[in-house]
mmCIF file of C-alpha atoms in Angstrom:
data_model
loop_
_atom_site.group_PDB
_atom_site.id
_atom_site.type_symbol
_atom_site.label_atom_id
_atom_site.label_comp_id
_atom_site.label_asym_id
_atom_site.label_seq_id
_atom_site.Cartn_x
_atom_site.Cartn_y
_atom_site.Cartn_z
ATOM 1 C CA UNK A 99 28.399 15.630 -7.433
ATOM 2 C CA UNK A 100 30.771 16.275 -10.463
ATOM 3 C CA UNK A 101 29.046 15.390 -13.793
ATOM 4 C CA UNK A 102 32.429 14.151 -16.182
ATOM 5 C CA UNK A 103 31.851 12.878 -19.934
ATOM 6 C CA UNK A 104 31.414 9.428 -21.119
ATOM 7 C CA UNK A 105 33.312 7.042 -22.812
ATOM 8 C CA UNK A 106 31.973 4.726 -24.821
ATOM 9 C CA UNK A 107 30.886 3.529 -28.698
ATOM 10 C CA UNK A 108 29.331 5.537 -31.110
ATOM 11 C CA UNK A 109 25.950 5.599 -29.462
ATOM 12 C CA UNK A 110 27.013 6.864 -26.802
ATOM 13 C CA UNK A 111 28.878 9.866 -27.781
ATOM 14 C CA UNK A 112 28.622 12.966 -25.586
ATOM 15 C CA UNK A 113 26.448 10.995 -23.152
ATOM 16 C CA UNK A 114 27.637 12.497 -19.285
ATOM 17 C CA UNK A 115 28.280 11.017 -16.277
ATOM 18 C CA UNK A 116 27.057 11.560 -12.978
ATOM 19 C CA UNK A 117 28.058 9.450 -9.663
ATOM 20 C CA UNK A 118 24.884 9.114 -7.313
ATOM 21 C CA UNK A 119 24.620 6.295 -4.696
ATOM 22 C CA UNK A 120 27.906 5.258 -5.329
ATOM 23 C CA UNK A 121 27.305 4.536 -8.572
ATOM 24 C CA UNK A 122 28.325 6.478 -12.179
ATOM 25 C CA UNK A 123 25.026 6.945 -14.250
ATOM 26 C CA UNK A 124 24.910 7.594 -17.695
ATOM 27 C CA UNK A 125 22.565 10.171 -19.152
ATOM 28 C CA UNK A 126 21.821 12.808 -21.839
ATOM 29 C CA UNK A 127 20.162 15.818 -21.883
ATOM 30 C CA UNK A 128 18.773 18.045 -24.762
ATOM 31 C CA UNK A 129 17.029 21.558 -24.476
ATOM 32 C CA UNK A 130 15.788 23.981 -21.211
ATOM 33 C CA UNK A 131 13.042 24.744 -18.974
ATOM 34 C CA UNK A 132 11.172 22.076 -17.007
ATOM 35 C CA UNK A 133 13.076 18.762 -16.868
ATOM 36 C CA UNK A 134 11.332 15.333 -18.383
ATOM 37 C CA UNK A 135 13.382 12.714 -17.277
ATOM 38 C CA UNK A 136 13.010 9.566 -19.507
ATOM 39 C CA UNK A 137 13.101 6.256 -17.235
ATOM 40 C CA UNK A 138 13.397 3.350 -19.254
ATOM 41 C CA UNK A 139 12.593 -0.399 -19.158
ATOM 42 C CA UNK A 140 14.007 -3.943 -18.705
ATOM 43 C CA UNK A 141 16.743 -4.918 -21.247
ATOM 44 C CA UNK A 142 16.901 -1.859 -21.988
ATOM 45 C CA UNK A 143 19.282 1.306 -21.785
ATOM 46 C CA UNK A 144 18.758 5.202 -22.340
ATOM 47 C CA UNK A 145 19.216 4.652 -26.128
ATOM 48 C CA UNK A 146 15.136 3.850 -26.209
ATOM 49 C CA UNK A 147 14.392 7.188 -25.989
ATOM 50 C CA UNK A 148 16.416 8.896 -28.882
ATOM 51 C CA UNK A 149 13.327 9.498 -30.921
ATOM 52 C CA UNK A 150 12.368 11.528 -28.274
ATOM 53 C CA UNK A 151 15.136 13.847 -27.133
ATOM 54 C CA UNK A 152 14.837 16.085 -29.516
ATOM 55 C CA UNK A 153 11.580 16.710 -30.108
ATOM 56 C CA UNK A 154 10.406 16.781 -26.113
ATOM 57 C CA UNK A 155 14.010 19.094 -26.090
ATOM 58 C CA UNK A 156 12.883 21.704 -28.237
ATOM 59 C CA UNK A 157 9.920 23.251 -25.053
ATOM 60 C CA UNK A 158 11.805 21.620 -22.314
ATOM 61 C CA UNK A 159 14.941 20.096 -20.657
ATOM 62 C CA UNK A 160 15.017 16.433 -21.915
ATOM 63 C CA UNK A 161 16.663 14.066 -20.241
ATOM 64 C CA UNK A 162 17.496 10.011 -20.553
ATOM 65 C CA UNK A 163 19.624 8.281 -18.179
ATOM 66 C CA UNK A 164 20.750 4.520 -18.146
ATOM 67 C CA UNK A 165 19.643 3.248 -14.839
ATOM 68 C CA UNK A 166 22.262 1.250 -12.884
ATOM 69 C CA UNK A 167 23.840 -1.839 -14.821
ATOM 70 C CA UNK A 168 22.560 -0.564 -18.345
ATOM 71 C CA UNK A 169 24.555 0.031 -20.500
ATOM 72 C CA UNK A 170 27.378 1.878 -20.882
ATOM 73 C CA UNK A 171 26.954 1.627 -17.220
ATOM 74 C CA UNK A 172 29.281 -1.410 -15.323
ATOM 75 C CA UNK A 173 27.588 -4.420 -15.770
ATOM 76 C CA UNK A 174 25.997 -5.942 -13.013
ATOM 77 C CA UNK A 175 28.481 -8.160 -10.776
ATOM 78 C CA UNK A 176 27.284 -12.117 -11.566
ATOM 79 C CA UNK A 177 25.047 -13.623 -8.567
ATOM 80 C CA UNK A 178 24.143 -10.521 -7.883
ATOM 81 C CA UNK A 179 20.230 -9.592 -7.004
ATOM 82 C CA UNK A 180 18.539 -6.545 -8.893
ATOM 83 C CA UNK A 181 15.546 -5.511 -6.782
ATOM 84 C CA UNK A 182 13.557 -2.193 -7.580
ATOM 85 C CA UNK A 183 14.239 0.203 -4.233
ATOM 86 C CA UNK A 184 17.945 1.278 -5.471
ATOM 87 C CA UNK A 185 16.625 2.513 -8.819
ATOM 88 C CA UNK A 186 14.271 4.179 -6.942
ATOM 89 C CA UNK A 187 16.641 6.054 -4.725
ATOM 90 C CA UNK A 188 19.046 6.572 -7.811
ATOM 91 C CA UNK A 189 16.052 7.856 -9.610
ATOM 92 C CA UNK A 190 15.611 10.533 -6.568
ATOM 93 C CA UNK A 191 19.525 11.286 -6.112
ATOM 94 C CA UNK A 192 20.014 11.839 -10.334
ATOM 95 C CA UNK A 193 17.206 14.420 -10.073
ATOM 96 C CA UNK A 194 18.683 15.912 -7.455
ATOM 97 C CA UNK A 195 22.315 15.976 -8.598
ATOM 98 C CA UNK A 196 21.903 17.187 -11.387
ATOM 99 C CA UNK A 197 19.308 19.981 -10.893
ATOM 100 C CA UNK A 198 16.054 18.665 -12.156
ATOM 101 C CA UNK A 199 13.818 17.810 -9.339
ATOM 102 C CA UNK A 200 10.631 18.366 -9.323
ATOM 103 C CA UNK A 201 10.457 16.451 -12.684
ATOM 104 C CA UNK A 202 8.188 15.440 -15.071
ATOM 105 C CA UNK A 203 8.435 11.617 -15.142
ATOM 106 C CA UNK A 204 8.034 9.407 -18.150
ATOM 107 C CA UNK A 205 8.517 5.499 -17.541
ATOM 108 C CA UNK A 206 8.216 2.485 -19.719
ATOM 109 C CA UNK A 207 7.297 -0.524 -18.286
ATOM 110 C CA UNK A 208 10.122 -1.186 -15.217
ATOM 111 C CA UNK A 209 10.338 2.215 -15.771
ATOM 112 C CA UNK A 210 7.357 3.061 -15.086
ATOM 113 C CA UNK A 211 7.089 1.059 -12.129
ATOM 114 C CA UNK A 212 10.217 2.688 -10.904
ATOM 115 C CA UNK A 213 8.763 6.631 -11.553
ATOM 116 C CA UNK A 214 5.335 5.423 -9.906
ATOM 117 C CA UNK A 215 6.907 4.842 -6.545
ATOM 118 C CA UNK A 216 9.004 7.303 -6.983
ATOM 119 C CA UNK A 217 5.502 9.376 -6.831
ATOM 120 C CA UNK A 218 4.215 7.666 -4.001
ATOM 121 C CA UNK A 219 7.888 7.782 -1.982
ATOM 122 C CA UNK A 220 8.698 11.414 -2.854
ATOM 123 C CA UNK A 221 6.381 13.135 -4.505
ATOM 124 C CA UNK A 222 8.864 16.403 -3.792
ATOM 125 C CA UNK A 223 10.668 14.895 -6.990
ATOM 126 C CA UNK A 224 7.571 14.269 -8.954
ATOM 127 C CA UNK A 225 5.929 17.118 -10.880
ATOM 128 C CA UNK A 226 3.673 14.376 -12.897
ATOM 129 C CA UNK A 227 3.892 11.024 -14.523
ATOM 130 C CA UNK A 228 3.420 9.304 -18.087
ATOM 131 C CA UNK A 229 3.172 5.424 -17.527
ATOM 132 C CA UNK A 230 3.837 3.419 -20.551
ATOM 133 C CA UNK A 231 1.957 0.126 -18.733
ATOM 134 C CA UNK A 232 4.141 -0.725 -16.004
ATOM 135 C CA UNK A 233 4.015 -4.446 -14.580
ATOM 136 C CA UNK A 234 2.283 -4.192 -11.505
ATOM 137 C CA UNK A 235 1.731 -8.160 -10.564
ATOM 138 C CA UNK A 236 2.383 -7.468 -6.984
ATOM 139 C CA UNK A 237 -1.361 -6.206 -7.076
ATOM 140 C CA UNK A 238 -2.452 -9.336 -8.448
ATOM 141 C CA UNK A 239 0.485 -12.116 -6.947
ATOM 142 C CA UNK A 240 1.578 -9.793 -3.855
ATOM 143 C CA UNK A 241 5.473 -8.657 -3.283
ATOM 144 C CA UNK A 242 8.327 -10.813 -4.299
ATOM 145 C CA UNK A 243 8.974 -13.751 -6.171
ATOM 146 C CA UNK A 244 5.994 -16.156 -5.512
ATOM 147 C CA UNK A 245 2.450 -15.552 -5.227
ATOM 148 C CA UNK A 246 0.879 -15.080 -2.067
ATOM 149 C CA UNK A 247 -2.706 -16.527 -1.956
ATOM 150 C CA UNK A 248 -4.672 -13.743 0.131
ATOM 151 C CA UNK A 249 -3.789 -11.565 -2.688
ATOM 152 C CA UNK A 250 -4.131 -13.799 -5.756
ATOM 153 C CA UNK A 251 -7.398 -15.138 -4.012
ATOM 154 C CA UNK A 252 -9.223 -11.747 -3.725
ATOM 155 C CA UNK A 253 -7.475 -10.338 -6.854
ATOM 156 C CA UNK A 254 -9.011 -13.400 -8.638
ATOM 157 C CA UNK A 255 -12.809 -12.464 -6.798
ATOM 158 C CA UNK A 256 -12.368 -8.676 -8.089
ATOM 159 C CA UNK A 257 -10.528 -8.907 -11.409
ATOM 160 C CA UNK A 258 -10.473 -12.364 -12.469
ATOM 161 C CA UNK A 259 -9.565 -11.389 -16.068
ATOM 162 C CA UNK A 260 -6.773 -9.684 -14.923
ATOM 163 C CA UNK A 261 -5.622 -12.074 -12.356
ATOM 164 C CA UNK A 262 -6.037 -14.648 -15.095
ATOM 165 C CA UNK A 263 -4.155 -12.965 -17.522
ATOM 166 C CA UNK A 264 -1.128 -12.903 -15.528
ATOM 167 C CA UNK A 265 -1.270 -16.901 -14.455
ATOM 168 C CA UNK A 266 -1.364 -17.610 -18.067
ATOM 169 C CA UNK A 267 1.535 -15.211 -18.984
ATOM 170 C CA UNK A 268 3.692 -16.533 -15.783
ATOM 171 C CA UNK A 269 2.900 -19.845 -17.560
ATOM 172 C CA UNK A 270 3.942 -19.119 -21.132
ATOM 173 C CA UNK A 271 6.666 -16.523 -20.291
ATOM 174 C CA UNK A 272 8.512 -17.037 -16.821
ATOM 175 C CA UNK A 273 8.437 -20.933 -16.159
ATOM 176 C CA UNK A 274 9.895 -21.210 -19.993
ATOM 177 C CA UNK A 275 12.324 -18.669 -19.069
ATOM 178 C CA UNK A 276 13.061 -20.380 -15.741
ATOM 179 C CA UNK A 277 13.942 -23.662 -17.777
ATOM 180 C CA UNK A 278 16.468 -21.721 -20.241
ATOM 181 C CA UNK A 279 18.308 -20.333 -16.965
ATOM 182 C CA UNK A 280 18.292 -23.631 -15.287
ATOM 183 C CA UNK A 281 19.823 -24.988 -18.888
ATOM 184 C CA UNK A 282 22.073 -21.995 -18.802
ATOM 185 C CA UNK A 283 20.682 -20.506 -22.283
ATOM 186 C CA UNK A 284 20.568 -17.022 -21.446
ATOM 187 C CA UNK A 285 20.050 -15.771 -25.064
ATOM 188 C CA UNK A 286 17.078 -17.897 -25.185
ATOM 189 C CA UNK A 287 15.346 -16.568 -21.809
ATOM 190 C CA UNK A 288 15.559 -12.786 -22.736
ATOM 191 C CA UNK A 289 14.250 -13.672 -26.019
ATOM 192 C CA UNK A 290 10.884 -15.274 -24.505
ATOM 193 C CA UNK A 291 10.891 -12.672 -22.406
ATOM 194 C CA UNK A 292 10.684 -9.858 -24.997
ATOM 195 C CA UNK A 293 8.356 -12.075 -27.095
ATOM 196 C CA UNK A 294 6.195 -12.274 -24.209
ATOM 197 C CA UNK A 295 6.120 -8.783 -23.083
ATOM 198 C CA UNK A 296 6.113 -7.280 -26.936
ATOM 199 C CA UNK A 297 3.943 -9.960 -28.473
ATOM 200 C CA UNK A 298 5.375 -13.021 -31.105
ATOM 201 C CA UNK A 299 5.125 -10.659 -34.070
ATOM 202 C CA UNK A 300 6.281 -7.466 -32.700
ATOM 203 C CA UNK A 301 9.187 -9.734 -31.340
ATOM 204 C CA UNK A 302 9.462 -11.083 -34.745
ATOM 205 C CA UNK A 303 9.988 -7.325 -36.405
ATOM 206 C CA UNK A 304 12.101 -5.817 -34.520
ATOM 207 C CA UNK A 305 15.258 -4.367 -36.108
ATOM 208 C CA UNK A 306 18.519 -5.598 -35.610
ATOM 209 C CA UNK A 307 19.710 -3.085 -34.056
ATOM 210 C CA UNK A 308 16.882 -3.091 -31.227
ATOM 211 C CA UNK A 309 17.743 -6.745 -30.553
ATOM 212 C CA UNK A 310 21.300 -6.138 -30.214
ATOM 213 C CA UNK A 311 20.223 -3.321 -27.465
ATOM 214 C CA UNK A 312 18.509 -6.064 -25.803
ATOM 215 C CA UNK A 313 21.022 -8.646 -25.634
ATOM 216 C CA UNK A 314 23.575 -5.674 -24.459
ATOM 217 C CA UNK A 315 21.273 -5.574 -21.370
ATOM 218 C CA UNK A 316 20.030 -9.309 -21.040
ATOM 219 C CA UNK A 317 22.571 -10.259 -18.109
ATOM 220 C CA UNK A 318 20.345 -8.298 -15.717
ATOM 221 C CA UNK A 319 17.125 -9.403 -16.417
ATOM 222 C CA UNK A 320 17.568 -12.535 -14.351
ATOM 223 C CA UNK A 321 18.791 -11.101 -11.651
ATOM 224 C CA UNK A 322 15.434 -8.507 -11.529
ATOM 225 C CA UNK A 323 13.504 -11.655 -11.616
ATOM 226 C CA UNK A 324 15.455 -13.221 -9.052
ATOM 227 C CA UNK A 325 14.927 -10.129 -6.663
ATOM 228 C CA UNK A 326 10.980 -10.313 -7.332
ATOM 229 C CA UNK A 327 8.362 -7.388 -7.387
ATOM 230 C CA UNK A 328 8.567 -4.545 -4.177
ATOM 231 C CA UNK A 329 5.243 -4.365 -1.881
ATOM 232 C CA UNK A 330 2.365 -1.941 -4.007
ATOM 233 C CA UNK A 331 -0.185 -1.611 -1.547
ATOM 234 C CA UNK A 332 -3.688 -0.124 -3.498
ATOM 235 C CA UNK A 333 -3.870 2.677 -0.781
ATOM 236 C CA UNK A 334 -0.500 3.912 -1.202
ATOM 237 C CA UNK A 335 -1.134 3.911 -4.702
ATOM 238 C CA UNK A 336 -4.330 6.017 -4.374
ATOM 239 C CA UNK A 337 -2.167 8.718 -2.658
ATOM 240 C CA UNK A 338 -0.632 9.812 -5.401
ATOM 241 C CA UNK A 339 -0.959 13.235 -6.009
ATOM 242 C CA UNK A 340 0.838 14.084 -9.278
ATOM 243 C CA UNK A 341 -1.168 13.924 -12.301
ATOM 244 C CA UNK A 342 -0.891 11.127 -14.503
ATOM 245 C CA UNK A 343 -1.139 9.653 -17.874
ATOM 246 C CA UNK A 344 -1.165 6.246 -18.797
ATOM 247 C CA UNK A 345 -0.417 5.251 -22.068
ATOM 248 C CA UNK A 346 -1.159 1.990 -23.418
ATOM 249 C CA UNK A 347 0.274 0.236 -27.016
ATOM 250 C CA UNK A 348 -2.848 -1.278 -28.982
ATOM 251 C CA UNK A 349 -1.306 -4.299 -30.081
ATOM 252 C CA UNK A 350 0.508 -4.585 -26.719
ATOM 253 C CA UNK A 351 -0.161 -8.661 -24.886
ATOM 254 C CA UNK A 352 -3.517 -8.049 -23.045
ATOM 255 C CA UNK A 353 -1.614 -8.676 -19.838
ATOM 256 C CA UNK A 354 0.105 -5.061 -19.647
ATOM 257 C CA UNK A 355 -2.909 -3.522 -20.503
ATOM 258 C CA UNK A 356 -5.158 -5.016 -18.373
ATOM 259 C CA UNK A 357 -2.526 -4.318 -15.282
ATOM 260 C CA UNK A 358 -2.899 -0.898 -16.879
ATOM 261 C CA UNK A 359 -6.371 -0.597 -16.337
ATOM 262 C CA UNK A 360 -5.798 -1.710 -12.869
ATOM 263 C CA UNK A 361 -4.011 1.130 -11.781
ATOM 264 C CA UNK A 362 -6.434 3.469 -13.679
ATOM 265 C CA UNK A 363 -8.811 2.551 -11.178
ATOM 266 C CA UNK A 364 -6.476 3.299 -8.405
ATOM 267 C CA UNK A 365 -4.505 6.613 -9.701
ATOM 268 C CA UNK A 366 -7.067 9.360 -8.922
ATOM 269 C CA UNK A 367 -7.814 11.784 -11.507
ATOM 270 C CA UNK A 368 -5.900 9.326 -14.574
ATOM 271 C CA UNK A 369 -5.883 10.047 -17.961
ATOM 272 C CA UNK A 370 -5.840 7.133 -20.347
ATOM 273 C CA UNK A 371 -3.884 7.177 -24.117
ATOM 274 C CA UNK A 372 -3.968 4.146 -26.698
ATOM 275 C CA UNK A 373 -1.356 4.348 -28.798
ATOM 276 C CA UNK A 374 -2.352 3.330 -31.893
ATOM 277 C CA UNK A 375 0.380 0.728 -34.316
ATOM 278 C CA UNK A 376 2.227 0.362 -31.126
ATOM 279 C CA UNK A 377 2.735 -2.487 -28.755
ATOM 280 C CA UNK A 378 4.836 -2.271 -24.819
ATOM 281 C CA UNK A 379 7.627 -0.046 -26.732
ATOM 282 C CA UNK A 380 5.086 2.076 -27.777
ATOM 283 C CA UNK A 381 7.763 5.252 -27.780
ATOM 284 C CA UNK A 382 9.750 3.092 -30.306
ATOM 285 C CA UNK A 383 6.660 2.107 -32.468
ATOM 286 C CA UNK A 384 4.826 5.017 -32.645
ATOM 287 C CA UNK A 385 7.142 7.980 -31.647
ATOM 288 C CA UNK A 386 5.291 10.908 -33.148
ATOM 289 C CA UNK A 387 1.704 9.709 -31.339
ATOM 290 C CA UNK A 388 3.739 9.509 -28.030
ATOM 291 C CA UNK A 389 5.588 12.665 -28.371
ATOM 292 C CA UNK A 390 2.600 14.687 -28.562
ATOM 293 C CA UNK A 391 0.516 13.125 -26.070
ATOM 294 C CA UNK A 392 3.712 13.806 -23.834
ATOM 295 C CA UNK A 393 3.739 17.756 -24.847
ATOM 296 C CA UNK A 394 0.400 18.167 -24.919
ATOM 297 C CA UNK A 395 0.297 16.758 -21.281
ATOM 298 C CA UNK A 396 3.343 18.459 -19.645
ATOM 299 C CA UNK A 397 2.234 21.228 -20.857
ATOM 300 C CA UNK A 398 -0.826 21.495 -18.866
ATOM 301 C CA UNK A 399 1.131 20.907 -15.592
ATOM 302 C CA UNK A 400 4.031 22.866 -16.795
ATOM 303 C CA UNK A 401 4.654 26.392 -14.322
ATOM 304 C CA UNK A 402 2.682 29.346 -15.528
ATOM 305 C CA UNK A 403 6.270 30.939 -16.630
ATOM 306 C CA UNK A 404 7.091 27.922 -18.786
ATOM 307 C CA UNK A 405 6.249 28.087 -22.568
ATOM 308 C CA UNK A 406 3.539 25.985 -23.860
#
């Protein structure tokens, strides 16, 4: 698959271009040795991980990709649904294309969702994982777009705070949002969105030119809603094999990090980071904290030839 340069603005200069499941991906790569492919979030693009190119580059081959419809991707055709399994499969067919599988996986939030099937679909592509607290309400609502009661019912018997901090943030967050679709005020639904997921005053700070980032990726956030959460079965989530770190923002909504602490009890062999001034975009926040809890994990599972 031919890798060809990117066009695009300033922030995007020298970013590359490869075509995998019929579809050109954005990415850029800094550095040698083991890949760490950077998998980033909802309204979102590969321009989240800048702070840590560089610094990840300088022991290993860094890499951050736009997933489909991000931008400076093509935007995603209107009506259109958004469901997770294609990013998985692009996630697996990048890798692939452009030399870097098995990886080292780090994922923030969708991302993160995205790089832990990955792990439990083809864990021939996975070397290990760093979760920044990935939404996993299909273990509390079930798969797709409205709860199913068997698993809400026993999710509420085993982890009632959990289960109940997910009612209460479908309450504030998604029915509000529904209501701004249904009014046709998109600008107002991604922004309760990020409040909800960030926090109100985290929300409140963020630059101007993080907001604009957002709003350059808002038009697919409804349709991932609209396409609703893929089946996450506990025991296929217990066979993953890659080692894993989950890292979780301090002054991140309670929501993500009790989710979090769901899957720590499911991952075997977890290890567990607070980042510390940091809330969901804890890379953003708190960049030098999350770079070296990356290094200093990769390079514990890094090959015996690799530097560490």
């Amino acid at each position: 698959m031919a890798v060809t340069e990117s066009a695009g603005g300033l922030e995007f200069r020298g970013v590359r271009r490869v075509a995998v499941n019929g579809t050109p991906l954005a990415y850029r790569e800094v550095g040698a040795g083991e890949p760490v492919v950077f998998v980033h979030g909802g309204v979102s693009d590969l321009r989240t991980w800048e702070r840590q190119l560089s610094p990840v580059g300088e022991r290993y081959r860094a890499i951050a990709y736009s997933r489909r419809y991000a931008r400076p991707n093509d935007d995603i055709p209107p009506g259109a649904l958004d469901p997770m399994d294609p990013h998985v499969d692009d996630l697996v067919a990048f890798l692939r294309a452009i030399g870097a599988a098995p990886a080292h996986l780090v994922g923030n939030s969708w991302g993160a969702f995205i790089c832990l099937l990955t792990a439990i679909r083809h864990p021939d592509v996975v070397r290990s994982l760093v979760l920044e607290e990935p939404p996993l309400l299909p273990l509390v609502l079930g798969p797709g777009i409205r709860p199913h009661p068997g698993v809400l019912g026993r999710s509420l018997a085993r982890h009632p705070r959990a289960t109940l901090a997910v009612l209460m943030f479908g309450a504030r967050t998604f029915a509000p949002m529904a209501m701004a679709y249904r009014r046709g005020d998109t600008a107002l639904a991604w922004q309760i969105f990020a409040r909800g997921v960030l926090g109100a005053d985290t929300f409140a700070g963020l630059p101007a030119q993080r907001r604009q980032q957002m709003r350059e990726n808002a038009s697919v956030l409804r349709a991932e809603l609209r396409a609703g959460f893929p089946p996450l079965p506990e025991p296929a989530v217990r066979t993953v094999q890659a080692p894993a770190l989950l890292l979780t923002g301090k002054r991140s909504p309670a929501v993500v990090r009790l989710l979090s602490g769901r899957l720590a009890e499911l991952l075997p062999g977890v290890e567990q980071v607070q980042v510390p001034e940091a809330s969901h975009l804890m890379h953003e926040d708190n960049a030098p904290f999350v770079n070296g809890a990356i290094l200093r994990f990769v390079a514990r599972r890094a090959s015996p030839s690799e530097p560490r």
